[in-house]
Structure formats: C-alpha cells, structure tokens
mmCIF file with all atom_site columns, C-alpha atoms in Angstrom:
data_model
loop_
_atom_site.group_PDB
_atom_site.id
_atom_site.type_symbol
_atom_site.label_atom_id
_atom_site.label_alt_id
_atom_site.label_comp_id
_atom_site.label_asym_id
_atom_site.label_entity_id
_atom_site.label_seq_id
_atom_site.pdbx_PDB_ins_code
_atom_site.Cartn_x
_atom_site.Cartn_y
_atom_site.Cartn_z
_atom_site.occupancy
_atom_site.B_iso_or_equiv
_atom_site.pdbx_formal_charge
_atom_site.auth_seq_id
_atom_site.auth_comp_id
_atom_site.auth_asym_id
_atom_site.auth_atom_id
_atom_site.pdbx_PDB_model_num
ATOM 1   C CA . UNK A 1 1   ? 3.663   -6.359  -15.883 1.00 0.00 ? 265 UNK A CA 1
ATOM 2   C CA . UNK A 1 2   ? 5.219   -6.444  -11.939 1.00 0.00 ? 266 UNK A CA 1
ATOM 3   C CA . UNK A 1 3   ? 3.561   -9.171  -9.460  1.00 0.00 ? 267 UNK A CA 1
ATOM 4   C CA . UNK A 1 4   ? 3.641   -9.296  -6.302  1.00 0.00 ? 268 UNK A CA 1
ATOM 5   C CA . UNK A 1 5   ? 1.463   -12.576 -4.833  1.00 0.00 ? 269 UNK A CA 1
ATOM 6   C CA . UNK A 1 6   ? 1.302   -14.036 -1.179  1.00 0.00 ? 270 UNK A CA 1
ATOM 7   C CA . UNK A 1 7   ? 0.044   -16.851 0.322   1.00 0.00 ? 271 UNK A CA 1
ATOM 8   C CA . UNK A 1 8   ? -1.565  -18.279 2.617   1.00 0.00 ? 272 UNK A CA 1
ATOM 9   C CA . UNK A 1 9   ? -4.285  -15.387 1.886   1.00 0.00 ? 273 UNK A CA 1
ATOM 10  C CA . UNK A 1 10  ? -5.937  -16.278 6.230   1.00 0.00 ? 274 UNK A CA 1
ATOM 11  C CA . UNK A 1 11  ? -4.259  -17.308 8.484   1.00 0.00 ? 275 UNK A CA 1
ATOM 12  C CA . UNK A 1 12  ? -6.084  -18.250 12.250  1.00 0.00 ? 276 UNK A CA 1
ATOM 13  C CA . UNK A 1 13  ? -3.799  -19.229 14.986  1.00 0.00 ? 277 UNK A CA 1
ATOM 14  C CA . UNK A 1 14  ? -3.435  -20.104 18.869  1.00 0.00 ? 278 UNK A CA 1
ATOM 15  C CA . UNK A 1 15  ? -1.076  -16.717 20.517  1.00 0.00 ? 279 UNK A CA 1
ATOM 16  C CA . UNK A 1 16  ? 1.991   -18.258 21.150  1.00 0.00 ? 280 UNK A CA 1
ATOM 17  C CA . UNK A 1 17  ? 2.255   -19.915 17.763  1.00 0.00 ? 281 UNK A CA 1
ATOM 18  C CA . UNK A 1 18  ? 5.011   -19.207 15.000  1.00 0.00 ? 282 UNK A CA 1
ATOM 19  C CA . UNK A 1 19  ? 3.835   -17.882 11.978  1.00 0.00 ? 283 UNK A CA 1
ATOM 20  C CA . UNK A 1 20  ? 5.414   -18.283 8.373   1.00 0.00 ? 284 UNK A CA 1
ATOM 21  C CA . UNK A 1 21  ? 3.681   -14.916 5.828   1.00 0.00 ? 285 UNK A CA 1
ATOM 22  C CA . UNK A 1 22  ? 4.701   -15.682 2.272   1.00 0.00 ? 286 UNK A CA 1
ATOM 23  C CA . UNK A 1 23  ? 5.818   -12.858 -0.093  1.00 0.00 ? 287 UNK A CA 1
ATOM 24  C CA . UNK A 1 24  ? 6.690   -14.187 -4.717  1.00 0.00 ? 288 UNK A CA 1
ATOM 25  C CA . UNK A 1 25  ? 7.678   -11.704 -6.975  1.00 0.00 ? 289 UNK A CA 1
ATOM 26  C CA . UNK A 1 26  ? 8.504   -10.754 -10.460 1.00 0.00 ? 290 UNK A CA 1
ATOM 27  C CA . UNK A 1 27  ? 9.109   -6.931  -10.906 1.00 0.00 ? 291 UNK A CA 1
ATOM 28  C CA . UNK A 1 28  ? 11.466  -5.023  -13.790 1.00 0.00 ? 292 UNK A CA 1
ATOM 29  C CA . UNK A 1 29  ? 14.134  -3.641  -12.259 1.00 0.00 ? 293 UNK A CA 1
ATOM 30  C CA . UNK A 1 30  ? 14.109  -4.671  -9.254  1.00 0.00 ? 294 UNK A CA 1
ATOM 31  C CA . UNK A 1 31  ? 14.987  -2.024  -6.157  1.00 0.00 ? 295 UNK A CA 1
ATOM 32  C CA . UNK A 1 32  ? 13.982  -2.851  -2.354  1.00 0.00 ? 296 UNK A CA 1
ATOM 33  C CA . UNK A 1 33  ? 10.570  -4.757  -1.237  1.00 0.00 ? 297 UNK A CA 1
ATOM 34  C CA . UNK A 1 34  ? 8.687   -3.090  1.840   1.00 0.00 ? 298 UNK A CA 1
ATOM 35  C CA . UNK A 1 35  ? 6.981   -4.978  3.904   1.00 0.00 ? 299 UNK A CA 1
ATOM 36  C CA . UNK A 1 36  ? 3.501   -3.343  5.787   1.00 0.00 ? 300 UNK A CA 1
ATOM 37  C CA . UNK A 1 37  ? 0.811   -4.197  7.977   1.00 0.00 ? 301 UNK A CA 1
ATOM 38  C CA . UNK A 1 38  ? -2.474  -3.671  8.004   1.00 0.00 ? 302 UNK A CA 1
ATOM 39  C CA . UNK A 1 39  ? -4.482  -2.749  10.970  1.00 0.00 ? 303 UNK A CA 1
ATOM 40  C CA . UNK A 1 40  ? -8.875  -2.295  10.358  1.00 0.00 ? 304 UNK A CA 1
ATOM 41  C CA . UNK A 1 41  ? -6.546  1.377   8.699   1.00 0.00 ? 305 UNK A CA 1
ATOM 42  C CA . UNK A 1 42  ? -3.598  3.016   6.968   1.00 0.00 ? 306 UNK A CA 1
ATOM 43  C CA . UNK A 1 43  ? -0.949  0.426   6.699   1.00 0.00 ? 307 UNK A CA 1
ATOM 44  C CA . UNK A 1 44  ? 2.193   1.157   8.624   1.00 0.00 ? 308 UNK A CA 1
ATOM 45  C CA . UNK A 1 45  ? 6.150   0.004   7.573   1.00 0.00 ? 309 UNK A CA 1
ATOM 46  C CA . UNK A 1 46  ? 7.961   -2.900  8.659   1.00 0.00 ? 310 UNK A CA 1
ATOM 47  C CA . UNK A 1 47  ? 10.207  -3.687  7.007   1.00 0.00 ? 311 UNK A CA 1
ATOM 48  C CA . UNK A 1 48  ? 12.594  -1.987  3.796   1.00 0.00 ? 312 UNK A CA 1
ATOM 49  C CA . UNK A 1 49  ? 14.411  -5.546  2.245   1.00 0.00 ? 313 UNK A CA 1
ATOM 50  C CA . UNK A 1 50  ? 17.058  -4.934  -1.502  1.00 0.00 ? 314 UNK A CA 1
ATOM 51  C CA . UNK A 1 51  ? 19.363  -6.950  0.047   1.00 0.00 ? 315 UNK A CA 1
ATOM 52  C CA . UNK A 1 52  ? 19.653  -10.734 -0.344  1.00 0.00 ? 316 UNK A CA 1
ATOM 53  C CA . UNK A 1 53  ? 20.024  -12.986 2.520   1.00 0.00 ? 317 UNK A CA 1
ATOM 54  C CA . UNK A 1 54  ? 20.388  -10.223 5.138   1.00 0.00 ? 318 UNK A CA 1
ATOM 55  C CA . UNK A 1 55  ? 17.889  -10.594 7.871   1.00 0.00 ? 319 UNK A CA 1
ATOM 56  C CA . UNK A 1 56  ? 16.465  -7.440  9.283   1.00 0.00 ? 320 UNK A CA 1
ATOM 57  C CA . UNK A 1 57  ? 14.836  -7.947  12.908  1.00 0.00 ? 321 UNK A CA 1
ATOM 58  C CA . UNK A 1 58  ? 12.128  -5.904  14.818  1.00 0.00 ? 322 UNK A CA 1
ATOM 59  C CA . UNK A 1 59  ? 10.995  -7.818  17.781  1.00 0.00 ? 323 UNK A CA 1
ATOM 60  C CA . UNK A 1 60  ? 9.257   -11.096 16.920  1.00 0.00 ? 324 UNK A CA 1
ATOM 61  C CA . UNK A 1 61  ? 9.162   -9.594  14.225  1.00 0.00 ? 325 UNK A CA 1
ATOM 62  C CA . UNK A 1 62  ? 11.739  -10.691 11.421  1.00 0.00 ? 326 UNK A CA 1
ATOM 63  C CA . UNK A 1 63  ? 12.277  -10.839 7.502   1.00 0.00 ? 327 UNK A CA 1
ATOM 64  C CA . UNK A 1 64  ? 14.200  -12.408 4.967   1.00 0.00 ? 328 UNK A CA 1
ATOM 65  C CA . UNK A 1 65  ? 14.605  -11.837 0.685   1.00 0.00 ? 329 UNK A CA 1
ATOM 66  C CA . UNK A 1 66  ? 15.935  -14.018 -1.791  1.00 0.00 ? 330 UNK A CA 1
ATOM 67  C CA . UNK A 1 67  ? 17.144  -12.121 -5.212  1.00 0.00 ? 331 UNK A CA 1
ATOM 68  C CA . UNK A 1 68  ? 17.892  -15.249 -6.042  1.00 0.00 ? 332 UNK A CA 1
ATOM 69  C CA . UNK A 1 69  ? 14.377  -17.055 -5.658  1.00 0.00 ? 333 UNK A CA 1
ATOM 70  C CA . UNK A 1 70  ? 12.928  -13.876 -6.265  1.00 0.00 ? 334 UNK A CA 1
ATOM 71  C CA . UNK A 1 71  ? 10.149  -14.641 -2.527  1.00 0.00 ? 335 UNK A CA 1
ATOM 72  C CA . UNK A 1 72  ? 10.807  -13.333 0.632   1.00 0.00 ? 336 UNK A CA 1
ATOM 73  C CA . UNK A 1 73  ? 9.279   -13.926 4.611   1.00 0.00 ? 337 UNK A CA 1
ATOM 74  C CA . UNK A 1 74  ? 7.709   -12.387 7.569   1.00 0.00 ? 338 UNK A CA 1
ATOM 75  C CA . UNK A 1 75  ? 8.677   -14.564 10.686  1.00 0.00 ? 339 UNK A CA 1
ATOM 76  C CA . UNK A 1 76  ? 6.179   -13.811 13.740  1.00 0.00 ? 340 UNK A CA 1
ATOM 77  C CA . UNK A 1 77  ? 7.570   -15.708 16.363  1.00 0.00 ? 341 UNK A CA 1
ATOM 78  C CA . UNK A 1 78  ? 5.433   -16.179 19.752  1.00 0.00 ? 342 UNK A CA 1
ATOM 79  C CA . UNK A 1 79  ? 2.892   -14.708 18.473  1.00 0.00 ? 343 UNK A CA 1
ATOM 80  C CA . UNK A 1 80  ? -0.105  -12.377 20.339  1.00 0.00 ? 344 UNK A CA 1
ATOM 81  C CA . UNK A 1 81  ? -3.396  -10.850 19.898  1.00 0.00 ? 345 UNK A CA 1
ATOM 82  C CA . UNK A 1 82  ? -2.541  -7.174  18.751  1.00 0.00 ? 346 UNK A CA 1
ATOM 83  C CA . UNK A 1 83  ? -0.355  -9.202  15.724  1.00 0.00 ? 347 UNK A CA 1
ATOM 84  C CA . UNK A 1 84  ? -4.348  -9.982  14.214  1.00 0.00 ? 348 UNK A CA 1
ATOM 85  C CA . UNK A 1 85  ? -3.816  -8.576  10.697  1.00 0.00 ? 349 UNK A CA 1
ATOM 86  C CA . UNK A 1 86  ? -3.462  -8.055  7.612   1.00 0.00 ? 350 UNK A CA 1
ATOM 87  C CA . UNK A 1 87  ? 0.420   -8.002  6.048   1.00 0.00 ? 351 UNK A CA 1
ATOM 88  C CA . UNK A 1 88  ? 0.817   -6.638  2.467   1.00 0.00 ? 352 UNK A CA 1
ATOM 89  C CA . UNK A 1 89  ? 3.729   -6.927  0.823   1.00 0.00 ? 353 UNK A CA 1
ATOM 90  C CA . UNK A 1 90  ? 5.041   -4.229  -1.189  1.00 0.00 ? 354 UNK A CA 1
ATOM 91  C CA . UNK A 1 91  ? 7.257   -4.218  -4.176  1.00 0.00 ? 355 UNK A CA 1
ATOM 92  C CA . UNK A 1 92  ? 9.476   -1.512  -6.270  1.00 0.00 ? 356 UNK A CA 1
ATOM 93  C CA . UNK A 1 93  ? 10.252  -2.211  -9.607  1.00 0.00 ? 357 UNK A CA 1
ATOM 94  C CA . UNK A 1 94  ? 11.308  0.773   -11.882 1.00 0.00 ? 358 UNK A CA 1
ATOM 95  C CA . UNK A 1 95  ? 8.446   2.345   -13.676 1.00 0.00 ? 359 UNK A CA 1
ATOM 96  C CA . UNK A 1 96  ? 9.488   4.706   -15.877 1.00 0.00 ? 360 UNK A CA 1
ATOM 97  C CA . UNK A 1 97  ? 11.563  7.660   -14.000 1.00 0.00 ? 361 UNK A CA 1
ATOM 98  C CA . UNK A 1 98  ? 10.488  6.341   -10.247 1.00 0.00 ? 362 UNK A CA 1
ATOM 99  C CA . UNK A 1 99  ? 10.319  3.784   -8.384  1.00 0.00 ? 363 UNK A CA 1
ATOM 100 C CA . UNK A 1 100 ? 6.041   2.484   -7.922  1.00 0.00 ? 364 UNK A CA 1
ATOM 101 C CA . UNK A 1 101 ? 5.318   -0.143  -4.866  1.00 0.00 ? 365 UNK A CA 1
ATOM 102 C CA . UNK A 1 102 ? 3.256   -3.195  -6.253  1.00 0.00 ? 366 UNK A CA 1
ATOM 103 C CA . UNK A 1 103 ? 1.422   -4.521  -3.490  1.00 0.00 ? 367 UNK A CA 1
ATOM 104 C CA . UNK A 1 104 ? 0.089   -8.708  -2.768  1.00 0.00 ? 368 UNK A CA 1
ATOM 105 C CA . UNK A 1 105 ? -3.150  -9.251  -1.725  1.00 0.00 ? 369 UNK A CA 1
ATOM 106 C CA . UNK A 1 106 ? -2.288  -9.778  2.186   1.00 0.00 ? 370 UNK A CA 1
ATOM 107 C CA . UNK A 1 107 ? -2.486  -12.044 3.925   1.00 0.00 ? 371 UNK A CA 1
ATOM 108 C CA . UNK A 1 108 ? -4.679  -11.605 7.244   1.00 0.00 ? 372 UNK A CA 1
ATOM 109 C CA . UNK A 1 109 ? -3.458  -13.168 10.147  1.00 0.00 ? 373 UNK A CA 1
ATOM 110 C CA . UNK A 1 110 ? -5.677  -13.513 13.150  1.00 0.00 ? 374 UNK A CA 1
ATOM 111 C CA . UNK A 1 111 ? -3.956  -15.596 16.257  1.00 0.00 ? 375 UNK A CA 1
ATOM 112 C CA . UNK A 1 112 ? -6.731  -15.922 19.049  1.00 0.00 ? 376 UNK A CA 1
ATOM 113 C CA . UNK A 1 113 ? -5.681  -15.838 22.948  1.00 0.00 ? 377 UNK A CA 1
ATOM 114 C CA . UNK B 2 1   ? 3.471   17.917  11.111  1.00 0.00 ? 298 UNK B CA 1
ATOM 115 C CA . UNK B 2 2   ? 0.213   16.486  10.321  1.00 0.00 ? 299 UNK B CA 1
ATOM 116 C CA . UNK B 2 3   ? 1.334   13.719  8.574   1.00 0.00 ? 300 UNK B CA 1
ATOM 117 C CA . UNK B 2 4   ? -1.169  12.555  5.188   1.00 0.00 ? 301 UNK B CA 1
ATOM 118 C CA . UNK B 2 5   ? -4.733  14.750  5.388   1.00 0.00 ? 302 UNK B CA 1
ATOM 119 C CA . UNK B 2 6   ? -7.334  13.092  3.474   1.00 0.00 ? 303 UNK B CA 1
ATOM 120 C CA . UNK B 2 7   ? -10.716 14.217  2.933   1.00 0.00 ? 304 UNK B CA 1
ATOM 121 C CA . UNK B 2 8   ? -14.147 13.745  4.014   1.00 0.00 ? 305 UNK B CA 1
ATOM 122 C CA . UNK B 2 9   ? -13.138 9.946   5.814   1.00 0.00 ? 306 UNK B CA 1
ATOM 123 C CA . UNK B 2 10  ? -16.546 8.752   4.349   1.00 0.00 ? 307 UNK B CA 1
ATOM 124 C CA . UNK B 2 11  ? -18.610 9.217   1.839   1.00 0.00 ? 308 UNK B CA 1
ATOM 125 C CA . UNK B 2 12  ? -21.782 8.346   -0.342  1.00 0.00 ? 309 UNK B CA 1
ATOM 126 C CA . UNK B 2 13  ? -22.991 8.615   -3.980  1.00 0.00 ? 310 UNK B CA 1
ATOM 127 C CA . UNK B 2 14  ? -25.138 8.101   -6.219  1.00 0.00 ? 311 UNK B CA 1
ATOM 128 C CA . UNK B 2 15  ? -24.399 6.706   -9.275  1.00 0.00 ? 312 UNK B CA 1
ATOM 129 C CA . UNK B 2 16  ? -23.549 9.424   -12.218 1.00 0.00 ? 313 UNK B CA 1
ATOM 130 C CA . UNK B 2 17  ? -23.100 11.801  -9.332  1.00 0.00 ? 314 UNK B CA 1
ATOM 131 C CA . UNK B 2 18  ? -19.192 13.692  -9.529  1.00 0.00 ? 315 UNK B CA 1
ATOM 132 C CA . UNK B 2 19  ? -16.803 14.608  -6.621  1.00 0.00 ? 316 UNK B CA 1
ATOM 133 C CA . UNK B 2 20  ? -13.809 15.036  -5.349  1.00 0.00 ? 317 UNK B CA 1
ATOM 134 C CA . UNK B 2 21  ? -11.669 13.089  -2.659  1.00 0.00 ? 318 UNK B CA 1
ATOM 135 C CA . UNK B 2 22  ? -9.366  15.489  -1.188  1.00 0.00 ? 319 UNK B CA 1
ATOM 136 C CA . UNK B 2 23  ? -5.275  14.757  -0.312  1.00 0.00 ? 320 UNK B CA 1
ATOM 137 C CA . UNK B 2 24  ? -2.357  16.876  1.165   1.00 0.00 ? 321 UNK B CA 1
ATOM 138 C CA . UNK B 2 25  ? 0.810   16.337  3.135   1.00 0.00 ? 322 UNK B CA 1
ATOM 139 C CA . UNK B 2 26  ? 3.254   18.815  4.997   1.00 0.00 ? 323 UNK B CA 1
ATOM 140 C CA . UNK B 2 27  ? 5.562   16.606  4.935   1.00 0.00 ? 324 UNK B CA 1
ATOM 141 C CA . UNK B 2 28  ? 7.283   18.510  0.933   1.00 0.00 ? 325 UNK B CA 1
ATOM 142 C CA . UNK B 2 29  ? 7.141   15.021  -0.412  1.00 0.00 ? 326 UNK B CA 1
ATOM 143 C CA . UNK B 2 30  ? 7.602   14.740  -3.821  1.00 0.00 ? 327 UNK B CA 1
ATOM 144 C CA . UNK B 2 31  ? 6.243   11.433  -4.944  1.00 0.00 ? 328 UNK B CA 1
ATOM 145 C CA . UNK B 2 32  ? 2.090   11.358  -4.152  1.00 0.00 ? 329 UNK B CA 1
ATOM 146 C CA . UNK B 2 33  ? 0.443   8.273   -4.847  1.00 0.00 ? 330 UNK B CA 1
ATOM 147 C CA . UNK B 2 34  ? -3.748  7.383   -4.531  1.00 0.00 ? 331 UNK B CA 1
ATOM 148 C CA . UNK B 2 35  ? -4.493  3.558   -3.806  1.00 0.00 ? 332 UNK B CA 1
ATOM 149 C CA . UNK B 2 36  ? -7.966  1.584   -3.997  1.00 0.00 ? 333 UNK B CA 1
ATOM 150 C CA . UNK B 2 37  ? -9.022  -1.277  -1.585  1.00 0.00 ? 334 UNK B CA 1
ATOM 151 C CA . UNK B 2 38  ? -11.549 -3.700  -1.961  1.00 0.00 ? 335 UNK B CA 1
ATOM 152 C CA . UNK B 2 39  ? -11.162 -6.815  -0.033  1.00 0.00 ? 336 UNK B CA 1
ATOM 153 C CA . UNK B 2 40  ? -9.038  -9.724  -1.001  1.00 0.00 ? 337 UNK B CA 1
ATOM 154 C CA . UNK B 2 41  ? -8.005  -7.308  -3.474  1.00 0.00 ? 338 UNK B CA 1
ATOM 155 C CA . UNK B 2 42  ? -4.573  -5.571  -1.351  1.00 0.00 ? 339 UNK B CA 1
ATOM 156 C CA . UNK B 2 43  ? -3.412  -2.587  -2.415  1.00 0.00 ? 340 UNK B CA 1
ATOM 157 C CA . UNK B 2 44  ? -4.285  -1.693  -5.858  1.00 0.00 ? 341 UNK B CA 1
ATOM 158 C CA . UNK B 2 45  ? -2.152  2.295   -7.833  1.00 0.00 ? 342 UNK B CA 1
ATOM 159 C CA . UNK B 2 46  ? -5.089  4.467   -9.757  1.00 0.00 ? 343 UNK B CA 1
ATOM 160 C CA . UNK B 2 47  ? -3.195  7.532   -9.895  1.00 0.00 ? 344 UNK B CA 1
ATOM 161 C CA . UNK B 2 48  ? 1.288   8.715   -9.150  1.00 0.00 ? 345 UNK B CA 1
ATOM 162 C CA . UNK B 2 49  ? 2.892   11.315  -9.402  1.00 0.00 ? 346 UNK B CA 1
ATOM 163 C CA . UNK B 2 50  ? 5.854   12.112  -9.222  1.00 0.00 ? 347 UNK B CA 1
ATOM 164 C CA . UNK B 2 51  ? 6.104   16.807  -8.455  1.00 0.00 ? 348 UNK B CA 1
ATOM 165 C CA . UNK B 2 52  ? 3.957   19.643  -9.226  1.00 0.00 ? 349 UNK B CA 1
ATOM 166 C CA . UNK B 2 53  ? 2.697   19.043  -13.008 1.00 0.00 ? 350 UNK B CA 1
ATOM 167 C CA . UNK B 2 54  ? 3.337   15.870  -13.549 1.00 0.00 ? 351 UNK B CA 1
ATOM 168 C CA . UNK B 2 55  ? 1.238   13.007  -13.131 1.00 0.00 ? 352 UNK B CA 1
ATOM 169 C CA . UNK B 2 56  ? 0.161   9.137   -14.355 1.00 0.00 ? 353 UNK B CA 1
ATOM 170 C CA . UNK B 2 57  ? -0.996  6.114   -14.863 1.00 0.00 ? 354 UNK B CA 1
ATOM 171 C CA . UNK B 2 58  ? -1.429  3.605   -12.365 1.00 0.00 ? 355 UNK B CA 1
ATOM 172 C CA . UNK B 2 59  ? -3.080  0.031   -12.696 1.00 0.00 ? 356 UNK B CA 1
ATOM 173 C CA . UNK B 2 60  ? -6.500  1.016   -11.865 1.00 0.00 ? 357 UNK B CA 1
ATOM 174 C CA . UNK B 2 61  ? -7.257  4.290   -14.156 1.00 0.00 ? 358 UNK B CA 1
ATOM 175 C CA . UNK B 2 62  ? -10.433 4.477   -15.419 1.00 0.00 ? 359 UNK B CA 1
ATOM 176 C CA . UNK B 2 63  ? -13.165 6.557   -13.956 1.00 0.00 ? 360 UNK B CA 1
ATOM 177 C CA . UNK B 2 64  ? -10.743 8.807   -12.182 1.00 0.00 ? 361 UNK B CA 1
ATOM 178 C CA . UNK B 2 65  ? -8.608  12.205  -13.035 1.00 0.00 ? 362 UNK B CA 1
ATOM 179 C CA . UNK B 2 66  ? -5.671  13.523  -10.832 1.00 0.00 ? 363 UNK B CA 1
ATOM 180 C CA . UNK B 2 67  ? -4.134  16.918  -11.321 1.00 0.00 ? 364 UNK B CA 1
ATOM 181 C CA . UNK B 2 68  ? -0.832  18.438  -9.429  1.00 0.00 ? 365 UNK B CA 1
ATOM 182 C CA . UNK B 2 69  ? -0.703  22.013  -9.604  1.00 0.00 ? 366 UNK B CA 1
ATOM 183 C CA . UNK B 2 70  ? 1.256   22.340  -6.273  1.00 0.00 ? 367 UNK B CA 1
ATOM 184 C CA . UNK B 2 71  ? 3.609   19.920  -3.647  1.00 0.00 ? 368 UNK B CA 1
ATOM 185 C CA . UNK B 2 72  ? 1.039   19.628  -0.714  1.00 0.00 ? 369 UNK B CA 1
ATOM 186 C CA . UNK B 2 73  ? -2.149  18.850  -2.284  1.00 0.00 ? 370 UNK B CA 1
ATOM 187 C CA . UNK B 2 74  ? -3.040  15.651  -4.835  1.00 0.00 ? 371 UNK B CA 1
ATOM 188 C CA . UNK B 2 75  ? -7.282  15.509  -5.129  1.00 0.00 ? 372 UNK B CA 1
ATOM 189 C CA . UNK B 2 76  ? -8.913  12.445  -6.784  1.00 0.00 ? 373 UNK B CA 1
ATOM 190 C CA . UNK B 2 77  ? -11.823 12.969  -8.758  1.00 0.00 ? 374 UNK B CA 1
ATOM 191 C CA . UNK B 2 78  ? -14.530 11.135  -9.426  1.00 0.00 ? 375 UNK B CA 1
ATOM 192 C CA . UNK B 2 79  ? -16.815 12.729  -12.432 1.00 0.00 ? 376 UNK B CA 1
ATOM 193 C CA . UNK B 2 80  ? -19.483 10.180  -13.045 1.00 0.00 ? 377 UNK B CA 1
ATOM 194 C CA . UNK B 2 81  ? -19.632 8.399   -10.204 1.00 0.00 ? 378 UNK B CA 1
ATOM 195 C CA . UNK B 2 82  ? -20.225 4.094   -10.391 1.00 0.00 ? 379 UNK B CA 1
ATOM 196 C CA . UNK B 2 83  ? -20.841 1.134   -8.239  1.00 0.00 ? 380 UNK B CA 1
ATOM 197 C CA . UNK B 2 84  ? -17.500 -0.488  -9.254  1.00 0.00 ? 381 UNK B CA 1
ATOM 198 C CA . UNK B 2 85  ? -15.575 2.306   -7.589  1.00 0.00 ? 382 UNK B CA 1
ATOM 199 C CA . UNK B 2 86  ? -17.123 1.591   -4.151  1.00 0.00 ? 383 UNK B CA 1
ATOM 200 C CA . UNK B 2 87  ? -13.986 0.908   -2.693  1.00 0.00 ? 384 UNK B CA 1
ATOM 201 C CA . UNK B 2 88  ? -11.333 2.638   0.380   1.00 0.00 ? 385 UNK B CA 1
ATOM 202 C CA . UNK B 2 89  ? -9.832  4.791   -0.940  1.00 0.00 ? 386 UNK B CA 1
ATOM 203 C CA . UNK B 2 90  ? -5.980  5.609   0.547   1.00 0.00 ? 387 UNK B CA 1
ATOM 204 C CA . UNK B 2 91  ? -3.605  8.855   -0.615  1.00 0.00 ? 388 UNK B CA 1
ATOM 205 C CA . UNK B 2 92  ? 0.481   8.028   0.328   1.00 0.00 ? 389 UNK B CA 1
ATOM 206 C CA . UNK B 2 93  ? 2.925   10.281  -0.223  1.00 0.00 ? 390 UNK B CA 1
ATOM 207 C CA . UNK B 2 94  ? 6.828   10.004  0.301   1.00 0.00 ? 391 UNK B CA 1
ATOM 208 C CA . UNK B 2 95  ? 10.042  11.447  -0.872  1.00 0.00 ? 392 UNK B CA 1
ATOM 209 C CA . UNK B 2 96  ? 11.586  11.343  -4.439  1.00 0.00 ? 393 UNK B CA 1
ATOM 210 C CA . UNK B 2 97  ? 12.954  7.513   -4.806  1.00 0.00 ? 394 UNK B CA 1
ATOM 211 C CA . UNK B 2 98  ? 12.542  6.694   -1.206  1.00 0.00 ? 395 UNK B CA 1
ATOM 212 C CA . UNK B 2 99  ? 11.736  2.924   -0.401  1.00 0.00 ? 396 UNK B CA 1
ATOM 213 C CA . UNK B 2 100 ? 8.825   4.084   2.882   1.00 0.00 ? 397 UNK B CA 1
ATOM 214 C CA . UNK B 2 101 ? 5.657   5.116   2.114   1.00 0.00 ? 398 UNK B CA 1
ATOM 215 C CA . UNK B 2 102 ? 3.283   7.460   4.154   1.00 0.00 ? 399 UNK B CA 1
ATOM 216 C CA . UNK B 2 103 ? -0.239  6.373   4.198   1.00 0.00 ? 400 UNK B CA 1
ATOM 217 C CA . UNK B 2 104 ? -3.489  8.660   5.240   1.00 0.00 ? 401 UNK B CA 1
ATOM 218 C CA . UNK B 2 105 ? -6.284  7.149   6.768   1.00 0.00 ? 402 UNK B CA 1
ATOM 219 C CA . UNK B 2 106 ? -8.148  6.529   4.061   1.00 0.00 ? 403 UNK B CA 1
ATOM 220 C CA . UNK B 2 107 ? -12.414 7.887   2.847   1.00 0.00 ? 404 UNK B CA 1
ATOM 221 C CA . UNK B 2 108 ? -14.763 4.964   2.157   1.00 0.00 ? 405 UNK B CA 1
ATOM 222 C CA . UNK B 2 109 ? -16.897 5.210   -0.135  1.00 0.00 ? 406 UNK B CA 1
ATOM 223 C CA . UNK B 2 110 ? -19.687 3.783   -1.252  1.00 0.00 ? 407 UNK B CA 1
ATOM 224 C CA . UNK B 2 111 ? -21.851 4.575   -4.266  1.00 0.00 ? 408 UNK B CA 1
ATOM 225 C CA . UNK B 2 112 ? -25.320 3.363   -5.067  1.00 0.00 ? 409 UNK B CA 1
#
C-alpha cells in the first residue's frame, strides 16, 4: 500500500521567516511527486518532481526530491500572510494501468503578521 | 472553459437518505476521481475512472457508487447516507497519465 507522510502537521511562524515542509513516501513504481497549496477551497498545483536533485523554483517557493532516501522538501522563504494554507504532498505510483496519486495529510502553515 | 464543476456546493442529509453529487468537466480529460477530505486527513481517494465505462475503487470506496457513462460526467452516489460520510468532497480530472489534476470547488456534505 502506498504511503505518504508529511511533517510537521502544523506550523506557526511570523512574516519573514523561512519554513521547510517535509514529505516522505513509500510507493510502488514511483512516477512523480506533486505539491499542492490549499486555501479553504480546492487544492491548486505548485510543483511536480520526477528526478532527484533537481530543484524546482517559483518565486519564494522551491522544492527538491531525493529518490534514494524517498523524500521531498518544500521551502518557503520570506513568508507572507498570504502563504497561510495547507500544503499537500502527493505521490503518483502505478496502480494497474493508471497512475493514481496518494496524498499525505498535509501541513497547515499559519503566518502571523 | 468552465473547468471542473461540482453541484451542489452544500448539502445536509438525514441518516439513510440517498443523493448524488454531480461532477462535470469540459476539458476532455480521460481521468476523473472523487476524493473526500476530513480535518487533518488530507485527501482520500474514493473512486476513480480512466475513461467512459471504466471505474475502479480507491482507498475508501465503501458506501459510495460511481458510474462514467460519458467522458464529461462522473457522479458520486450515496445510497444510504451515514454520519461518517460527513466530509468535503472533491472531484478532480486530468489527461491520461498526466501529472497535474484539476480540482472542482468541492461539496460540503453534512449527514445528521
């Protein structure tokens, strides 16, 4: 059974802080790891990672994958109140003929002004 | 494009009642999925479909039925609602073997 574990489950910081969110996984026939941001509505896509060691970057957010140690991290630098959200990690493994993602429980990030 | 649409946005049911949550997409996506989200539990897969006429069970399928008669629609049926089915339900779609899923706005269901 595929498994995705995120840590910490919740995090409270002040604006300007840097945060690191963790995602470890066990999956059969790994295809990709995905990060989503969820702000009291539907999740929105952030990053897709398939190769180890290659950093994906979008503004103040960046993510990297380690396929040997089976984990990924999501970094947010100079946090802002608008970064407050639940961050979801999902891993795509092959189930039968399709790639169905398994989600972790998420990390709830609260950024205080 | 409207993307992925879900109706209703909110619903309250009594135990034992039945209902159908609607999901439609206009992007010609082959894959469609239903998830439920409970506090602190992330997204759990209920059922999914890889194309019209093909459905399969996810992690938590008990108490739910689905069908996929067209590419566009993927309704989720609760035959006899139970309080344990109180949750927020998300529908998602994607191209076959694509990395990115597109999510609908969600349906908040309360069963009393």
